[in-house]
């Protein structure tokens, strides 16, 4: 690469001082950090190259290439660090050849299998601003305005979900002692944080005992006379609760999974029984978990009844609304979240139906003082009595993703989000209707919102399927067919739906059913795209 | 805002279908997601506005404004969600007035107080690409090439630190069953993940016992006949270890903090004693923690001796090199990391001395199979035997930050990083010399790398300070003075160093000494900037 020295005017890195041993490397590095006019000029040119790559990438409708995975892996098998700095243009060429085309076009209108979607254009631009500001939300000394901005964005989301009186928000929104919510890197950490708060609250300080956080879980159970700690939710709880139970020392076996009904909602009598069983075994129920939008089918648990049971048991009531929370924006669909305001804590993901880029989850708290149970301090950072957000969060240093959340709330507005939610649910109904109109397909679960599970029924089984008379062995064959179908579709790269295994009650409880799973959230996905995906599946099936 | 419909050509959101109730909202939203030529044209114009804001922001040398914090907080006290979408230009004006100027200019050459710095220009551009690709690293179905790319970047860092033979990397770099490292949202989660692996390894399955992850911590301690679990490191361990111990159920009181010597390195006999004490109390030492670059003074623990002690005790040896790890790039300073290759796990932060934007930590493992102890699976995602990175990580969905790591390794190269590290350490020595040349200041700890602690000595105490004869009461007065000085400096916003409290041995162990703390990492910080900051402090002191 060129070693010619650029005109570094404002803030100069002095490459000369370092001595001859660096052989001009100083000039190269100076250029990368420079803020001169020449640097700005070059940056604009490079930015145009990046934009061209992005535009070319977004224009293609296919989901990805059909490259063989092991061949792709082999392109990334060098483990030696490059010695010399590489030229930016060369590196962009490399990305454009080896990385970008073999990524997964999550913005494709025909990528309707996961919870990742096209994004509004402004997040790219503000993402760049976020990186340029490079604020660290852990403390006020490295964020300032953006700490207050984060608190505001969280308060707005809190209010949408809990809808406390105006005065409540006026009091807590910027109050150092209050925590309406915490931004996390994702829904998993939001769930972990919620259960951590629940655990620390349920096993807190008492009678000269310093509490579980200070003394450890074994001591805490011992002090309180419990044989264990448990978390109870439906069998459709997200696997992040297993990560949480494992990490928090609760143990995977103490995640108690209650069966669901035909609609994939937790069975309330079974929940009541599970709580009673814990009491009988002298296990402390740390939290009852309700789900708003199960990962597999988008089902919503009966929250008001669950809240009442949790309260009666003295357990924390956590609601995992990572997917379904944004239905709060919709006048037509908000009623599906009834009871959500009873939650003690609530997870919602920014990078799902809030159309933000990957990397932003949130946990919100009914009680603005609950998060005190995880408070930490350090001399050099997160001082007591400060505005420092890192005092009450599992994570430490973290980026200013709050800027994007704040922006989206303003740039989409309640009505913009409402439109997105309403449209997604409408198109899901369209897809369900399309499936029902084709004898080849079977809808497995009526969609509660915008996740749809279905499967292909090969011709010989269609009549029996329609009559609800498939045997276990029939289902095994059909399962294998659908698994192969989805794998072929995924490998081909033109379209994408995901695959899961349901324990549907349709054919008796014991029968696992392989389901094709569509997630309809991308605003670019139109009815023709849905038809295209289904037709593609029919074509594949025809060749199998 | 304008409701005029843009020409959406390629992928059309149909705003009409939704019906009259949305009053044209569909057109607004369609524009935000559109990919037409008109959309690209408008995006470029908006991008230019964002770039102007960034350029204006970066040009200023001051760290921040002197706005009153409560006045700033009051600007963010509205909790109602905006109803209608706001125009992008209006929102940018809002940011330019209320957020950007009152942020903390972490890129300022005079911001030398925290571990956040100016960044090479390409991270902004590639940050935008990352957002545009919006890959989700949790699974191959939403990332593909970028999953392999992430594994490669981690292998490169692993090799720099552990330097195993070529064949080792050839075998493990892209092997599904191997995990050379995990990218996390930051160093805190990297440390949490390391201790989680250590805990699960030390208290794993045995003799019909399913292990701590499955059964919970209380059962595990009971099964193994331990009274508790402990983590041992120096008193300068980062507070994230407290977060970890609290979260993992170990308990804060079981973080055992061993005293440090004059150079802020752990006292080895005291460590040995602490390990023996644990054994005597029948507490399982889960991990011994070594530090490479303490947060307060940048000290490096004696790693080889610690590794030997940890091994003898059957404990996991974790090294927190969040700050100091990148010294591995430097031929001149690499020897300071001697013994780092003995680590069982190792934390290093991308957003510190690897000059990446906020939001990327890493934990690396000596044993590529260790992370199996945290493995999880789910039907709809992270399938067994897949390449899915989410199988072995505490986090779930997460962004493609690996792209930026991969880019920086290539665009800076080993030599580029070496230059940055060498320069930072050279300038720190310059600052130490400058301080020693001024009678007003006292260097508190000789910098091991590029963190420097010092303080201002008011005139009446200078003689006694020079003679090492300050009393406890003298120190209390000087402490108060330095605390006020730093607060005035911070509030003024022109320059910034941070503040901490050291238990320096210089005046006897019991004396806490308030220190001004400089972190020299910004390549834009030149010698004149260092002088400027010191002169600013002298000016402030003169008015006190």
mmCIF file of C-alpha atoms in Angstrom, chain B residues 60-251:
data_model
loop_
_atom_site.group_PDB
_atom_site.id
_atom_site.type_symbol
_atom_site.label_atom_id
_atom_site.label_comp_id
_atom_site.label_asym_id
_atom_site.label_seq_id
_atom_site.Cartn_x
_atom_site.Cartn_y
_atom_site.Cartn_z
ATOM 1 C CA UNK B 60 -13.820 20.172 18.259
ATOM 2 C CA UNK B 61 -11.020 19.461 20.703
ATOM 3 C CA UNK B 62 -13.044 19.971 23.882
ATOM 4 C CA UNK B 63 -14.248 16.864 25.654
ATOM 5 C CA UNK B 64 -17.800 18.007 26.234
ATOM 6 C CA UNK B 65 -19.929 20.999 27.106
ATOM 7 C CA UNK B 66 -20.198 22.430 30.595
ATOM 8 C CA UNK B 67 -23.960 22.021 30.681
ATOM 9 C CA UNK B 68 -25.459 21.398 34.104
ATOM 10 C CA UNK B 69 -26.415 17.739 34.485
ATOM 11 C CA UNK B 70 -29.876 18.338 35.877
ATOM 12 C CA UNK B 71 -30.600 20.766 33.077
ATOM 13 C CA UNK B 72 -29.466 18.139 30.605
ATOM 14 C CA UNK B 73 -31.564 15.445 32.282
ATOM 15 C CA UNK B 74 -34.612 17.674 32.000
ATOM 16 C CA UNK B 75 -34.344 17.645 28.234
ATOM 17 C CA UNK B 76 -35.105 13.926 28.331
ATOM 18 C CA UNK B 77 -38.095 13.866 30.629
ATOM 19 C CA UNK B 78 -40.908 13.086 28.195
ATOM 20 C CA UNK B 79 -42.170 9.533 28.502
ATOM 21 C CA UNK B 80 -44.998 9.547 26.004
ATOM 22 C CA UNK B 81 -44.407 7.741 22.747
ATOM 23 C CA UNK B 82 -44.470 10.036 19.724
ATOM 24 C CA UNK B 83 -47.632 9.277 17.762
ATOM 25 C CA UNK B 84 -46.702 10.236 14.222
ATOM 26 C CA UNK B 85 -43.435 9.405 12.474
ATOM 27 C CA UNK B 86 -41.006 12.287 12.640
ATOM 28 C CA UNK B 87 -39.094 13.539 9.642
ATOM 29 C CA UNK B 88 -35.482 12.376 9.510
ATOM 30 C CA UNK B 89 -34.090 15.859 8.957
ATOM 31 C CA UNK B 90 -36.010 17.122 11.969
ATOM 32 C CA UNK B 91 -34.738 14.286 14.076
ATOM 33 C CA UNK B 92 -31.160 14.948 12.998
ATOM 34 C CA UNK B 93 -31.586 18.588 14.001
ATOM 35 C CA UNK B 94 -32.800 17.377 17.365
ATOM 36 C CA UNK B 95 -29.760 15.123 17.806
ATOM 37 C CA UNK B 96 -27.420 17.876 16.695
ATOM 38 C CA UNK B 97 -28.862 20.206 19.307
ATOM 39 C CA UNK B 98 -29.567 17.996 22.305
ATOM 40 C CA UNK B 99 -27.520 14.827 22.097
ATOM 41 C CA UNK B 100 -24.363 15.103 20.025
ATOM 42 C CA UNK B 101 -22.791 18.221 21.582
ATOM 43 C CA UNK B 102 -23.526 16.977 25.101
ATOM 44 C CA UNK B 103 -21.982 13.618 24.457
ATOM 45 C CA UNK B 104 -18.492 12.854 25.666
ATOM 46 C CA UNK B 105 -15.945 13.284 22.900
ATOM 47 C CA UNK B 106 -14.131 10.038 23.601
ATOM 48 C CA UNK B 107 -12.084 10.687 20.460
ATOM 49 C CA UNK B 108 -10.752 14.015 21.736
ATOM 50 C CA UNK B 109 -6.954 14.097 22.109
ATOM 51 C CA UNK B 110 -7.562 15.691 25.495
ATOM 52 C CA UNK B 111 -9.837 12.914 26.707
ATOM 53 C CA UNK B 112 -7.193 10.806 28.399
ATOM 54 C CA UNK B 113 -9.106 9.454 31.348
ATOM 55 C CA UNK B 114 -10.863 6.309 30.217
ATOM 56 C CA UNK B 115 -10.264 3.301 28.007
ATOM 57 C CA UNK B 116 -12.226 4.703 25.085
ATOM 58 C CA UNK B 117 -10.376 6.339 22.226
ATOM 59 C CA UNK B 118 -10.503 7.682 18.707
ATOM 60 C CA UNK B 119 -11.094 4.886 16.219
ATOM 61 C CA UNK B 120 -9.710 4.222 12.758
ATOM 62 C CA UNK B 121 -12.070 5.667 10.188
ATOM 63 C CA UNK B 122 -12.934 2.336 8.587
ATOM 64 C CA UNK B 123 -14.888 1.095 11.596
ATOM 65 C CA UNK B 124 -17.582 3.696 10.903
ATOM 66 C CA UNK B 125 -17.904 2.497 7.310
ATOM 67 C CA UNK B 126 -17.813 -1.188 8.167
ATOM 68 C CA UNK B 127 -20.136 -0.561 11.087
ATOM 69 C CA UNK B 128 -22.634 0.602 8.518
ATOM 70 C CA UNK B 129 -22.011 -2.513 6.437
ATOM 71 C CA UNK B 130 -22.511 -4.630 9.540
ATOM 72 C CA UNK B 131 -25.875 -3.004 10.221
ATOM 73 C CA UNK B 132 -26.871 -3.348 6.565
ATOM 74 C CA UNK B 133 -26.037 -7.066 6.528
ATOM 75 C CA UNK B 134 -27.736 -7.465 9.923
ATOM 76 C CA UNK B 135 -26.389 -10.954 10.414
ATOM 77 C CA UNK B 136 -27.237 -12.801 13.592
ATOM 78 C CA UNK B 137 -24.244 -14.810 14.753
ATOM 79 C CA UNK B 138 -26.351 -17.111 16.902
ATOM 80 C CA UNK B 139 -26.754 -19.565 14.039
ATOM 81 C CA UNK B 140 -25.539 -20.336 10.576
ATOM 82 C CA UNK B 141 -28.990 -19.843 9.057
ATOM 83 C CA UNK B 142 -28.687 -16.129 9.837
ATOM 84 C CA UNK B 143 -24.985 -15.554 9.304
ATOM 85 C CA UNK B 144 -23.177 -18.230 7.234
ATOM 86 C CA UNK B 145 -19.924 -16.639 5.953
ATOM 87 C CA UNK B 146 -19.728 -14.373 8.972
ATOM 88 C CA UNK B 147 -19.795 -17.350 11.339
ATOM 89 C CA UNK B 148 -16.706 -18.753 9.679
ATOM 90 C CA UNK B 149 -15.186 -15.294 9.579
ATOM 91 C CA UNK B 150 -15.758 -14.954 13.321
ATOM 92 C CA UNK B 151 -14.077 -18.284 14.010
ATOM 93 C CA UNK B 152 -11.127 -17.181 11.922
ATOM 94 C CA UNK B 153 -10.745 -13.851 13.717
ATOM 95 C CA UNK B 154 -10.865 -15.616 17.080
ATOM 96 C CA UNK B 155 -8.273 -18.135 15.926
ATOM 97 C CA UNK B 156 -5.935 -15.328 14.892
ATOM 98 C CA UNK B 157 -6.228 -13.693 18.317
ATOM 99 C CA UNK B 158 -5.875 -17.092 19.994
ATOM 100 C CA UNK B 159 -2.695 -17.803 18.081
ATOM 101 C CA UNK B 160 -1.227 -14.409 18.946
ATOM 102 C CA UNK B 161 -1.759 -15.163 22.620
ATOM 103 C CA UNK B 162 -1.270 -18.917 22.944
ATOM 104 C CA UNK B 163 0.952 -19.530 19.956
ATOM 105 C CA UNK B 164 0.163 -23.218 19.574
ATOM 106 C CA UNK B 165 1.610 -25.037 16.554
ATOM 107 C CA UNK B 166 0.161 -24.472 13.098
ATOM 108 C CA UNK B 167 -1.395 -27.948 13.138
ATOM 109 C CA UNK B 168 -3.466 -27.123 16.196
ATOM 110 C CA UNK B 169 -5.114 -24.230 14.405
ATOM 111 C CA UNK B 170 -5.543 -26.147 11.167
ATOM 112 C CA UNK B 171 -7.451 -28.746 13.164
ATOM 113 C CA UNK B 172 -9.661 -26.515 15.286
ATOM 114 C CA UNK B 173 -10.215 -23.273 13.413
ATOM 115 C CA UNK B 174 -13.396 -24.388 11.630
ATOM 116 C CA UNK B 175 -14.202 -27.560 13.499
ATOM 117 C CA UNK B 176 -17.766 -27.673 14.775
ATOM 118 C CA UNK B 177 -16.794 -29.431 17.987
ATOM 119 C CA UNK B 178 -14.065 -26.932 18.840
ATOM 120 C CA UNK B 179 -14.401 -23.512 20.412
ATOM 121 C CA UNK B 180 -11.228 -21.459 20.420
ATOM 122 C CA UNK B 181 -13.108 -18.456 21.720
ATOM 123 C CA UNK B 182 -16.409 -16.676 22.082
ATOM 124 C CA UNK B 183 -17.200 -13.116 21.118
ATOM 125 C CA UNK B 184 -19.210 -11.360 23.812
ATOM 126 C CA UNK B 185 -20.756 -7.936 24.151
ATOM 127 C CA UNK B 186 -17.850 -6.893 26.348
ATOM 128 C CA UNK B 187 -15.181 -7.843 28.832
ATOM 129 C CA UNK B 188 -17.643 -8.301 31.669
ATOM 130 C CA UNK B 189 -19.493 -11.055 29.840
ATOM 131 C CA UNK B 190 -16.187 -12.539 28.752
ATOM 132 C CA UNK B 191 -15.173 -12.798 32.407
ATOM 133 C CA UNK B 192 -18.604 -14.127 33.373
ATOM 134 C CA UNK B 193 -18.400 -16.738 30.606
ATOM 135 C CA UNK B 194 -14.901 -17.788 31.657
ATOM 136 C CA UNK B 195 -15.932 -18.247 35.281
ATOM 137 C CA UNK B 196 -19.079 -20.065 34.192
ATOM 138 C CA UNK B 197 -16.955 -22.522 32.220
ATOM 139 C CA UNK B 198 -14.568 -22.845 35.157
ATOM 140 C CA UNK B 199 -17.412 -23.497 37.577
ATOM 141 C CA UNK B 200 -19.020 -26.081 35.322
ATOM 142 C CA UNK B 201 -15.708 -27.776 34.690
ATOM 143 C CA UNK B 202 -14.741 -27.955 38.367
ATOM 144 C CA UNK B 203 -18.186 -29.148 39.446
ATOM 145 C CA UNK B 204 -19.037 -31.220 36.405
ATOM 146 C CA UNK B 205 -20.793 -34.569 36.035
ATOM 147 C CA UNK B 206 -19.328 -37.476 38.020
ATOM 148 C CA UNK B 207 -20.489 -40.693 39.638
ATOM 149 C CA UNK B 208 -24.087 -40.448 38.565
ATOM 150 C CA UNK B 209 -24.193 -36.753 39.420
ATOM 151 C CA UNK B 210 -25.272 -34.712 36.415
ATOM 152 C CA UNK B 211 -23.088 -31.690 37.199
ATOM 153 C CA UNK B 212 -23.650 -28.154 38.464
ATOM 154 C CA UNK B 213 -25.209 -26.846 35.253
ATOM 155 C CA UNK B 214 -27.913 -29.498 35.395
ATOM 156 C CA UNK B 215 -28.393 -29.893 39.135
ATOM 157 C CA UNK B 216 -27.630 -26.435 40.489
ATOM 158 C CA UNK B 217 -24.845 -25.086 42.645
ATOM 159 C CA UNK B 218 -26.133 -26.177 46.039
ATOM 160 C CA UNK B 219 -26.479 -29.786 44.902
ATOM 161 C CA UNK B 220 -23.074 -29.693 43.281
ATOM 162 C CA UNK B 221 -21.283 -28.441 46.380
ATOM 163 C CA UNK B 222 -23.144 -31.016 48.384
ATOM 164 C CA UNK B 223 -22.260 -33.825 45.995
ATOM 165 C CA UNK B 224 -18.588 -32.950 45.994
ATOM 166 C CA UNK B 225 -18.496 -32.308 49.714
ATOM 167 C CA UNK B 226 -17.509 -28.648 49.473
ATOM 168 C CA UNK B 227 -18.728 -25.899 51.754
ATOM 169 C CA UNK B 228 -18.501 -23.268 49.063
ATOM 170 C CA UNK B 229 -16.896 -22.212 45.810
ATOM 171 C CA UNK B 230 -14.286 -19.481 45.579
ATOM 172 C CA UNK B 231 -12.547 -17.286 43.031
ATOM 173 C CA UNK B 232 -9.165 -15.881 43.996
ATOM 174 C CA UNK B 233 -7.354 -12.919 42.487
ATOM 175 C CA UNK B 234 -5.731 -9.702 43.578
ATOM 176 C CA UNK B 235 -7.545 -6.861 45.273
ATOM 177 C CA UNK B 236 -7.375 -5.058 41.927
ATOM 178 C CA UNK B 237 -9.623 -7.502 40.079
ATOM 179 C CA UNK B 238 -12.120 -5.698 37.907
ATOM 180 C CA UNK B 239 -15.569 -5.311 39.440
ATOM 181 C CA UNK B 240 -16.951 -7.581 36.727
ATOM 182 C CA UNK B 241 -15.711 -10.487 38.823
ATOM 183 C CA UNK B 242 -18.124 -9.360 41.495
ATOM 184 C CA UNK B 243 -20.878 -9.280 38.919
ATOM 185 C CA UNK B 244 -19.837 -12.782 37.873
ATOM 186 C CA UNK B 245 -19.625 -14.205 41.373
ATOM 187 C CA UNK B 246 -22.998 -12.725 42.228
ATOM 188 C CA UNK B 247 -24.685 -13.952 39.075
ATOM 189 C CA UNK B 248 -23.156 -17.444 39.108
ATOM 190 C CA UNK B 249 -24.379 -18.103 42.634
ATOM 191 C CA UNK B 250 -20.857 -18.170 44.061
ATOM 192 C CA UNK B 251 -21.453 -15.118 46.227
#
